[in-house]
Amino acid sequence: MTTPAVSTPRIPEAVHRRRWAILGVLMLSLLIVVLDNSILNVAIKTISTPEPTGLGATQGDLEWAINSYTLVFAGLLFTAGLLGDRLGRKKMLLVGLAVFGIGSALAAESGSPVQLILFRAVMGLGAAFVMPATLAVLMNVFEREEQPKAIGIWAGGVGLAIAIGPITGGVLLDHFWWGSVFLVNVPIVIVAIGLMIWLVPESRDPKPGRIDLVGVGLSIVGLVLLVYGIIKGGQLADFTDPKVLGTIVAGIAVLVGFVLHEKRSDHPSIDISYFKNRVFSAAISSLALVFFALMGVTFFAVFYTQSVRGYSPLQTGLLMLPLAAAQLIFAPRARLVVDRFGVRAVCAGGLLLLAAMLAAFTILEADTPIWILEVMFFLMGTGMAHIMTPASVVIMQALPREKAGSASALSNTFRQVGGALGIAVLGSVLSAAYRSGVEGKLALLPADIRHTAGESIEATLGVAAKLGPRGEPLVTAAHDSFLHAMHVTALCGAGVALIGVVVVALFLPGRTPREPEPGQRKADPVGAGH
């Protein structure tokens, strides 16, 4: 007797009927987490202006305002995923949203850069519980056959948030004070919590076992030390500084200790054998490399459009629309391309396109027709859509459904560490290249303001504005130096994306293999399930 090819539905009928409404609620939760970072990118310039318009934040303050969120987010993602699997993902979503909403309200009322950095960390704490739970709940309300489509729509939601964020931020900054970019999160959080209580079912790992307190502690300490060292290196533009090196090495050492502990533990937080699956490891690495490139590029693209080209925050938001539109269009359809050509070809092609577009930033000058940047953004978004969706499907289907929170948390941890690396490493390349380019032109300035004026293009332009007509040569020097620095940084980002192409080409599978027997489903790392 042959085993039937179609697996028995595992989702209760009542949940199955409202699965698309549940996906909508999950995307709303995801929207505010992603939207907040894309809004902040547009508000960076406003927050850096002196009071009363902004907070007078320095380049270092701005990096910490972005990275305090990333530090807490990345440090706690894995733990949040484990707690969701154990205590219930719906509970974690509700707690995360509430904390995120409170942090947003406090950030909006910040009276200094230090307060903003602190309250952004609170927002990161809330976001750490929201992000892994959205994907974990999705895996538990959709049958395997529909998961690639649902993950594609989920990834498209990231594109939507990237689109809405800068435009919303631009509109708010045109009409209200800078804090409104955080306050806007509060009503969205209230609506999302209400819908979640009504629609989303609870789910958890039915056999969670004992909690691995040592493993949880090691993962938090290791990730926080590593990300902190990376951020500090970017801030100092010197990764050879003893404090920076010491912190990064300590973080890596603790994470190695975490891996060794997990291998020996009889109740590990994460089964390290998952990483023996080369497909799983390659998919996670490709996501990290995409976010490395994306976060680094977004950071300098805002200064190019606003500081060099003179566009307003709203105009900058609109200029980023093609990047988001491409993700929104192609992310839900990427599974169809994967069905035709296989995961390896699609992800490698996406990374190649991303690398080419990063390299294309070297052609941008102060007077380059802006439509060229628009085409580049659209093609970047297209490339990203064809990496994020297939890689996310591979990661989520490689692990058993009951471990969905852990799989999602691992995926998001690698994304966030990749993003932090992107901002820190590419940010430090940008900073060092800019300073070396502009330094010669700052010799005429008084010694006490020379160092500050060379920190960033905004700092140089601020000094030039105070000098009046005498500062005009400084403006030209600032623009030229920034463009050179941007070209160098973009080439570094392109190099990272090319490393991703090699990883994907070597380790991801080709075309989807034929449908496995039901007993083999769990071990299938690609599992398109068609």
XYZ file of C-alpha atoms in Angstrom:
530
model
C 0.000 0.000 0.000
C 1.388 3.410 -0.935
C 1.447 6.365 1.394
C -0.741 9.247 0.167
C 1.294 12.158 -1.212
C -0.885 14.839 0.369
C -0.145 15.517 4.013
C -3.018 15.704 6.527
C -3.989 19.319 7.380
C -2.500 20.297 10.742
C -4.234 23.676 11.120
C -7.654 23.867 12.875
C -10.432 24.800 10.422
C -11.437 27.978 12.351
C -7.830 29.264 12.182
C -7.417 28.184 8.544
C -10.472 30.238 7.502
C -9.078 33.478 8.949
C -5.402 32.855 8.053
C -5.191 35.803 5.616
C -6.726 38.195 8.168
C -4.159 36.916 10.703
C -1.385 37.556 8.163
C -2.686 41.129 7.828
C -2.428 41.663 11.615
C 1.078 40.167 11.685
C 2.137 42.501 8.858
C 0.727 45.491 10.778
C 2.897 44.465 13.763
C 5.902 44.042 11.506
C 5.117 47.348 9.784
C 5.746 49.501 12.850
C 9.041 47.756 13.704
C 10.463 48.234 10.184
C 8.710 51.567 9.592
C 10.361 53.067 12.657
C 13.879 52.534 11.321
C 13.026 53.805 7.830
C 11.330 56.891 9.343
C 14.395 57.573 11.497
C 16.676 57.507 8.441
C 14.792 60.502 7.012
C 14.764 62.306 10.385
C 18.540 61.933 10.949
C 19.361 65.330 9.417
C 16.591 67.119 11.389
C 17.659 65.543 14.711
C 21.267 66.592 14.022
C 20.291 70.289 13.687
C 20.593 72.416 16.871
C 17.646 73.078 19.196
C 14.810 74.045 18.943
C 14.473 72.370 15.502
C 16.362 69.210 16.506
C 18.512 67.932 19.374
C 21.900 69.006 18.017
C 22.935 65.353 17.835
C 26.491 64.619 16.660
C 27.378 61.909 14.114
C 28.203 59.619 17.072
C 24.840 60.387 18.741
C 23.015 59.571 15.495
C 24.816 56.244 15.132
C 23.921 55.372 18.726
C 20.284 56.458 18.233
C 20.104 53.882 15.420
C 22.335 51.313 17.078
C 21.024 51.354 20.678
C 17.842 49.951 19.135
C 19.849 47.426 17.072
C 22.019 46.429 20.059
C 19.096 45.524 22.320
C 17.098 44.098 19.398
C 19.911 41.800 18.211
C 20.952 40.848 21.749
C 17.476 39.712 22.816
C 15.985 38.366 19.549
C 17.137 34.815 20.144
C 15.913 34.792 23.759
C 12.593 36.334 22.691
C 12.124 33.584 20.078
C 12.788 30.889 22.693
C 10.372 32.486 25.175
C 7.720 32.693 22.445
C 8.109 28.977 21.695
C 7.833 28.208 25.417
C 5.320 30.726 26.871
C 3.218 31.466 23.784
C 3.912 33.577 20.698
C 0.717 35.619 20.973
C 1.638 36.630 24.546
C 5.109 37.689 23.416
C 3.649 39.697 20.516
C 1.272 41.566 22.823
C 3.987 42.287 25.427
C 6.437 43.352 22.688
C 3.940 45.715 21.055
C 3.038 47.316 24.393
C 6.715 47.923 25.304
C 7.419 49.248 21.791
C 4.473 51.682 22.060
C 5.619 52.976 25.463
C 9.204 53.395 24.185
C 7.913 55.307 21.145
C 5.919 57.745 23.294
C 8.947 58.374 25.528
C 11.326 58.783 22.542
C 9.003 61.434 21.085
C 9.442 63.542 24.236
C 13.254 63.156 24.498
C 14.971 66.327 25.712
C 18.510 65.312 24.766
C 20.386 62.874 22.495
C 21.132 60.682 25.569
C 17.415 60.347 26.370
C 16.653 59.526 22.726
C 19.323 56.792 22.729
C 17.903 55.326 25.975
C 14.267 55.291 24.814
C 15.276 53.843 21.436
C 16.777 50.950 23.431
C 13.363 50.445 25.105
C 11.802 50.333 21.626
C 14.417 47.736 20.635
C 13.386 45.617 23.625
C 9.754 45.617 22.442
C 10.701 44.989 18.817
C 12.813 41.947 19.813
C 9.634 40.218 21.016
C 7.536 41.289 17.996
C 9.795 40.354 15.064
C 10.418 36.590 15.625
C 6.841 36.023 16.789
C 5.282 37.350 13.544
C 7.054 34.786 11.356
C 6.602 32.004 13.942
C 2.816 32.582 14.115
C 2.684 32.661 10.297
C 4.308 29.194 10.150
C 1.644 27.905 12.543
C -1.451 29.232 10.742
C -0.512 28.259 7.167
C -0.167 24.759 5.773
C 3.264 23.959 4.330
C 2.004 24.284 0.742
C 0.961 27.921 1.339
C 3.966 28.951 3.439
C 6.182 30.195 0.547
C 3.341 32.446 -0.677
C 2.629 33.739 2.855
C 6.338 34.389 3.543
C 6.552 36.218 0.193
C 3.672 38.506 1.208
C 5.295 38.932 4.662
C 8.588 39.955 2.984
C 6.594 42.309 0.708
C 5.295 43.914 3.910
C 8.895 44.838 4.747
C 9.025 46.609 1.367
C 5.761 48.410 2.133
C 7.143 49.603 5.475
C 10.342 50.810 3.802
C 8.142 52.797 1.367
C 5.704 54.228 3.897
C 8.391 55.106 6.472
C 10.357 57.834 4.655
C 7.205 59.386 3.131
C 5.384 59.392 6.481
C 8.524 60.789 8.127
C 8.819 63.497 5.466
C 5.164 64.576 5.827
C 5.436 64.640 9.647
C 8.701 66.637 9.594
C 7.178 69.138 7.158
C 4.274 69.841 9.552
C 5.330 68.834 13.082
C 8.380 68.593 15.368
C 10.917 65.745 15.012
C 9.347 63.715 17.856
C 6.241 63.100 15.744
C 8.160 60.411 13.809
C 8.086 58.294 16.990
C 4.664 59.328 18.295
C 3.022 58.050 15.087
C 3.777 54.483 16.277
C 1.437 54.728 19.281
C -1.973 54.634 17.486
C -0.726 51.834 15.192
C 0.326 49.809 18.263
C -3.114 50.270 19.869
C -4.930 49.076 16.716
C -2.516 46.125 16.278
C -2.986 44.967 19.913
C -6.785 45.106 19.566
C -6.813 43.092 16.329
C -4.319 40.585 17.714
C -6.401 39.831 20.822
C -9.415 39.259 18.545
C -7.903 37.272 15.656
C -4.538 35.644 16.395
C -4.500 32.150 17.952
C -1.996 31.178 20.633
C 0.748 28.720 19.681
C 3.795 27.302 21.441
C 6.215 24.383 21.343
C 4.252 21.396 22.773
C 7.454 19.846 24.201
C 9.636 22.777 25.244
C 11.742 20.868 27.789
C 13.738 22.664 30.507
C 14.859 26.219 29.829
C 18.585 26.566 29.168
C 19.392 29.533 31.434
C 23.160 29.325 30.858
C 22.663 29.222 27.068
C 20.233 32.161 27.147
C 22.663 34.209 29.257
C 25.639 33.417 27.032
C 23.697 34.294 23.850
C 22.651 37.711 25.236
C 26.113 38.618 26.590
C 27.912 37.382 23.441
C 25.631 39.176 20.979
C 25.617 42.435 22.965
C 29.432 42.487 23.278
C 29.927 41.681 19.582
C 27.426 44.271 18.300
C 28.682 46.891 20.800
C 32.275 46.384 19.612
C 31.222 46.681 15.979
C 29.259 49.885 16.668
C 32.083 51.414 18.744
C 34.597 50.606 15.984
C 32.368 52.406 13.492
C 31.973 55.386 15.792
C 35.758 55.744 16.318
C 36.457 54.838 12.661
C 39.168 52.587 14.098
C 38.682 48.846 14.510
C 42.250 48.462 15.827
C 41.471 50.444 19.012
C 42.222 48.149 22.015
C 38.740 48.685 23.538
C 37.040 47.878 20.218
C 39.168 44.804 19.535
C 38.827 43.637 23.132
C 35.022 43.903 23.077
C 34.650 42.149 19.692
C 37.059 39.346 20.710
C 35.234 38.967 24.054
C 31.883 38.766 22.225
C 33.186 36.106 19.827
C 34.716 34.174 22.739
C 31.412 34.176 24.645
C 29.525 33.055 21.503
C 32.048 30.229 21.013
C 31.375 29.301 24.661
C 27.646 29.391 23.866
C 28.132 26.974 20.931
C 30.267 24.586 23.036
C 27.711 24.690 25.860
C 24.822 24.016 23.466
C 26.648 21.014 21.968
C 27.118 19.471 25.433
C 23.729 20.402 26.944
C 20.958 17.787 27.152
C 18.358 20.606 26.854
C 19.975 23.164 24.467
C 18.337 26.470 23.503
C 19.235 25.748 19.885
C 20.293 22.505 18.292
C 23.716 23.414 16.852
C 23.350 20.560 14.375
C 20.992 22.866 12.393
C 24.126 24.676 11.206
C 25.615 21.430 9.888
C 22.935 21.786 7.212
C 24.919 23.828 4.659
C 21.718 25.008 2.962
C 20.365 26.427 6.243
C 23.702 28.137 7.051
C 24.077 29.580 3.534
C 20.508 30.965 3.548
C 21.057 32.693 6.906
C 24.430 34.083 5.729
C 22.884 35.493 2.529
C 20.249 37.375 4.576
C 22.953 38.837 6.831
C 24.961 40.013 3.803
C 21.873 41.627 2.207
C 21.156 43.604 5.366
C 24.846 44.544 5.685
C 24.663 46.173 2.254
C 21.157 47.640 2.682
C 21.703 49.366 6.059
C 25.066 50.797 4.996
C 23.646 52.156 1.726
C 20.519 53.640 3.335
C 22.716 55.444 5.853
C 24.794 57.291 3.228
C 22.015 57.645 0.599
C 20.049 59.958 2.925
C 23.037 62.314 3.245
C 23.577 62.220 -0.538
C 19.974 63.225 -1.309
C 19.587 65.791 1.500
C 23.072 67.235 2.136
C 24.547 67.083 -1.388
C 21.440 67.318 -3.576
C 19.399 69.558 -1.255
C 16.164 67.544 -1.179
C 13.766 67.863 1.766
C 12.969 64.891 4.086
C 9.643 64.339 2.251
C 11.328 64.451 -1.169
C 13.967 62.000 0.103
C 11.193 59.663 1.235
C 9.580 59.833 -2.199
C 12.950 59.197 -3.872
C 13.210 55.916 -1.932
C 9.821 54.717 -3.208
C 11.265 52.639 -6.091
C 13.389 50.600 -3.631
C 10.306 49.698 -1.644
C 7.958 49.355 -4.638
C 10.238 46.742 -6.211
C 10.215 44.686 -2.988
C 6.444 45.018 -2.739
C 5.989 43.876 -6.353
C 8.539 41.059 -6.490
C 8.747 39.591 -2.952
C 5.337 37.811 -3.134
C 6.169 36.526 -6.655
C 9.724 35.354 -5.966
C 8.473 31.829 -5.140
C 7.270 31.469 -8.769
C 10.762 32.303 -10.048
C 12.232 29.808 -7.541
C 9.862 27.099 -8.860
C 11.226 27.710 -12.345
C 14.955 28.254 -11.752
C 15.719 26.995 -8.227
C 16.810 28.720 -5.014
C 20.515 28.927 -5.950
C 20.025 30.713 -9.279
C 17.428 33.161 -7.899
C 19.403 34.139 -4.758
C 22.726 34.368 -6.647
C 21.058 36.497 -9.341
C 19.533 38.768 -6.678
C 22.887 39.265 -4.948
C 24.651 39.924 -8.273
C 22.076 42.585 -9.130
C 22.496 44.128 -5.671
C 26.312 44.165 -6.051
C 26.023 45.793 -9.502
C 23.731 48.532 -8.161
C 26.036 49.237 -5.221
C 28.964 49.552 -7.628
C 26.790 51.899 -9.757
C 26.798 54.439 -6.881
C 30.297 55.357 -8.106
C 28.747 57.122 -11.131
C 26.651 59.473 -8.950
C 27.859 63.067 -8.750
C 26.310 66.280 -7.421
C 24.550 66.955 -10.757
C 23.742 63.397 -11.968
C 20.127 63.208 -13.296
C 18.070 61.957 -10.346
C 16.195 59.366 -12.458
C 19.435 57.332 -12.560
C 19.309 56.992 -8.750
C 15.625 55.986 -9.043
C 16.437 53.184 -11.510
C 19.253 52.003 -9.219
C 16.924 51.926 -6.188
C 14.298 49.946 -8.136
C 16.840 47.362 -9.289
C 18.280 47.121 -5.750
C 14.783 46.401 -4.407
C 14.261 43.790 -7.142
C 17.492 42.034 -6.182
C 16.641 42.083 -2.472
C 13.143 40.658 -3.047
C 14.673 37.683 -4.845
C 17.003 36.982 -1.908
C 14.858 37.691 1.166
C 11.826 35.575 0.242
C 13.590 32.367 -0.936
C 16.163 32.538 1.900
C 13.410 33.048 4.523
C 11.428 30.082 3.146
C 14.550 27.866 3.252
C 15.310 28.865 6.867
C 11.744 28.490 8.179
C 11.075 25.160 6.455
C 14.421 23.665 7.484
C 13.286 23.441 11.123
C 10.243 21.657 12.596
C 7.102 23.814 12.847
C 7.124 23.771 16.677
C 10.581 25.411 16.628
C 9.337 28.258 14.405
C 10.135 30.933 16.994
C 13.741 29.782 17.286
C 14.136 29.601 13.477
C 12.656 33.083 13.030
C 14.794 34.468 15.864
C 17.971 32.996 14.353
C 17.068 34.472 10.966
C 16.348 37.902 12.471
C 19.442 37.833 14.703
C 21.663 37.327 11.665
C 19.803 40.104 9.812
C 20.261 42.554 12.677
C 23.922 41.698 13.266
C 24.415 42.064 9.488
C 22.646 45.451 9.598
C 24.706 46.620 12.603
C 27.881 45.541 10.798
C 26.718 47.426 7.693
C 26.162 50.683 9.576
C 29.338 50.308 11.667
C 31.771 49.048 9.028
C 30.471 51.019 6.022
C 29.801 54.004 8.326
C 33.427 53.958 9.494
C 34.682 53.612 5.900
C 32.499 56.613 4.939
C 33.695 58.610 7.958
C 37.407 57.832 7.438
C 37.265 58.485 3.660
C 35.353 61.748 4.224
C 37.755 63.023 6.883
C 40.854 62.257 4.765
C 39.260 64.068 1.802
C 38.151 67.206 3.633
C 41.006 67.557 6.155
C 43.239 69.654 3.877
C 40.437 72.204 3.373
C 39.897 72.630 7.143
C 43.436 73.955 7.838
C 42.181 77.585 7.845
C 39.700 76.894 10.659
C 40.556 77.416 14.349
C 42.148 74.276 15.844
C 39.352 73.769 18.419
C 36.617 73.297 15.761
C 38.728 71.591 13.080
C 38.218 68.051 14.394
C 34.439 68.476 14.861
C 34.062 70.047 11.392
C 35.678 66.988 9.809
C 33.382 64.442 11.526
C 30.693 64.401 8.828
C 29.309 66.386 5.895
C 26.626 67.829 8.195
C 29.270 69.062 10.651
C 31.305 70.711 7.840
C 28.211 72.348 6.323
C 27.186 73.582 9.798
C 30.555 75.328 10.250
C 30.404 76.698 6.674
C 26.942 78.198 7.341
C 28.277 80.086 10.397
C 31.132 81.541 8.320
C 28.706 83.034 5.773
C 30.228 83.918 2.352
C 33.716 82.900 3.607
C 32.392 79.363 4.100
C 31.451 78.755 0.448
C 34.734 76.982 -0.455
C 34.058 74.658 2.507
C 30.639 73.700 1.049
C 32.244 72.680 -2.259
C 34.975 70.761 -0.402
C 32.356 68.998 1.753
C 30.330 67.893 -1.301
C 33.411 66.674 -3.203
C 34.801 64.804 -0.184
C 31.450 63.188 0.580
C 30.985 61.996 -3.001
C 34.458 60.429 -2.975
C 33.728 58.781 0.402
C 30.360 57.505 -0.857
C 32.007 55.931 -3.934
C 34.598 54.120 -1.770
C 31.916 52.917 0.658
C 29.619 51.687 -2.123
C 32.437 49.603 -3.620
C 33.039 48.003 -0.195
C 29.312 47.144 -0.012
C 29.441 45.673 -3.523
C 32.393 43.492 -2.476
C 30.379 42.113 0.463
C 27.443 41.322 -1.840
C 29.819 39.431 -4.183
C 30.974 37.291 -1.236
C 27.292 36.454 -0.789
C 27.080 35.341 -4.438
C 29.922 32.853 -3.849
C 28.326 31.474 -0.631
C 24.947 31.040 -2.344
C 26.417 29.471 -5.507
C 28.387 26.937 -3.457
C 25.833 25.875 -0.866
C 22.217 26.599 -1.822
C 20.348 23.894 -3.784
C 19.494 24.159 -7.482
C 16.000 23.432 -8.687
C 13.506 22.220 -6.086
C 13.747 18.416 -5.826
C 10.693 16.279 -6.419
C 8.134 16.156 -3.607
C 9.522 13.988 -0.762
C 7.569 11.373 1.128
C 5.638 12.759 4.156
C 8.079 11.096 6.550
C 10.945 13.014 4.966
C 9.306 16.442 5.043
C 10.920 17.654 8.234
C 14.435 17.075 6.985
C 13.839 18.737 3.619
C 15.734 22.065 3.806
C 14.078 23.682 0.806
C 10.600 22.234 0.966
C 8.783 24.321 -1.590
C 5.901 21.959 -0.981
C 4.267 22.310 -4.397
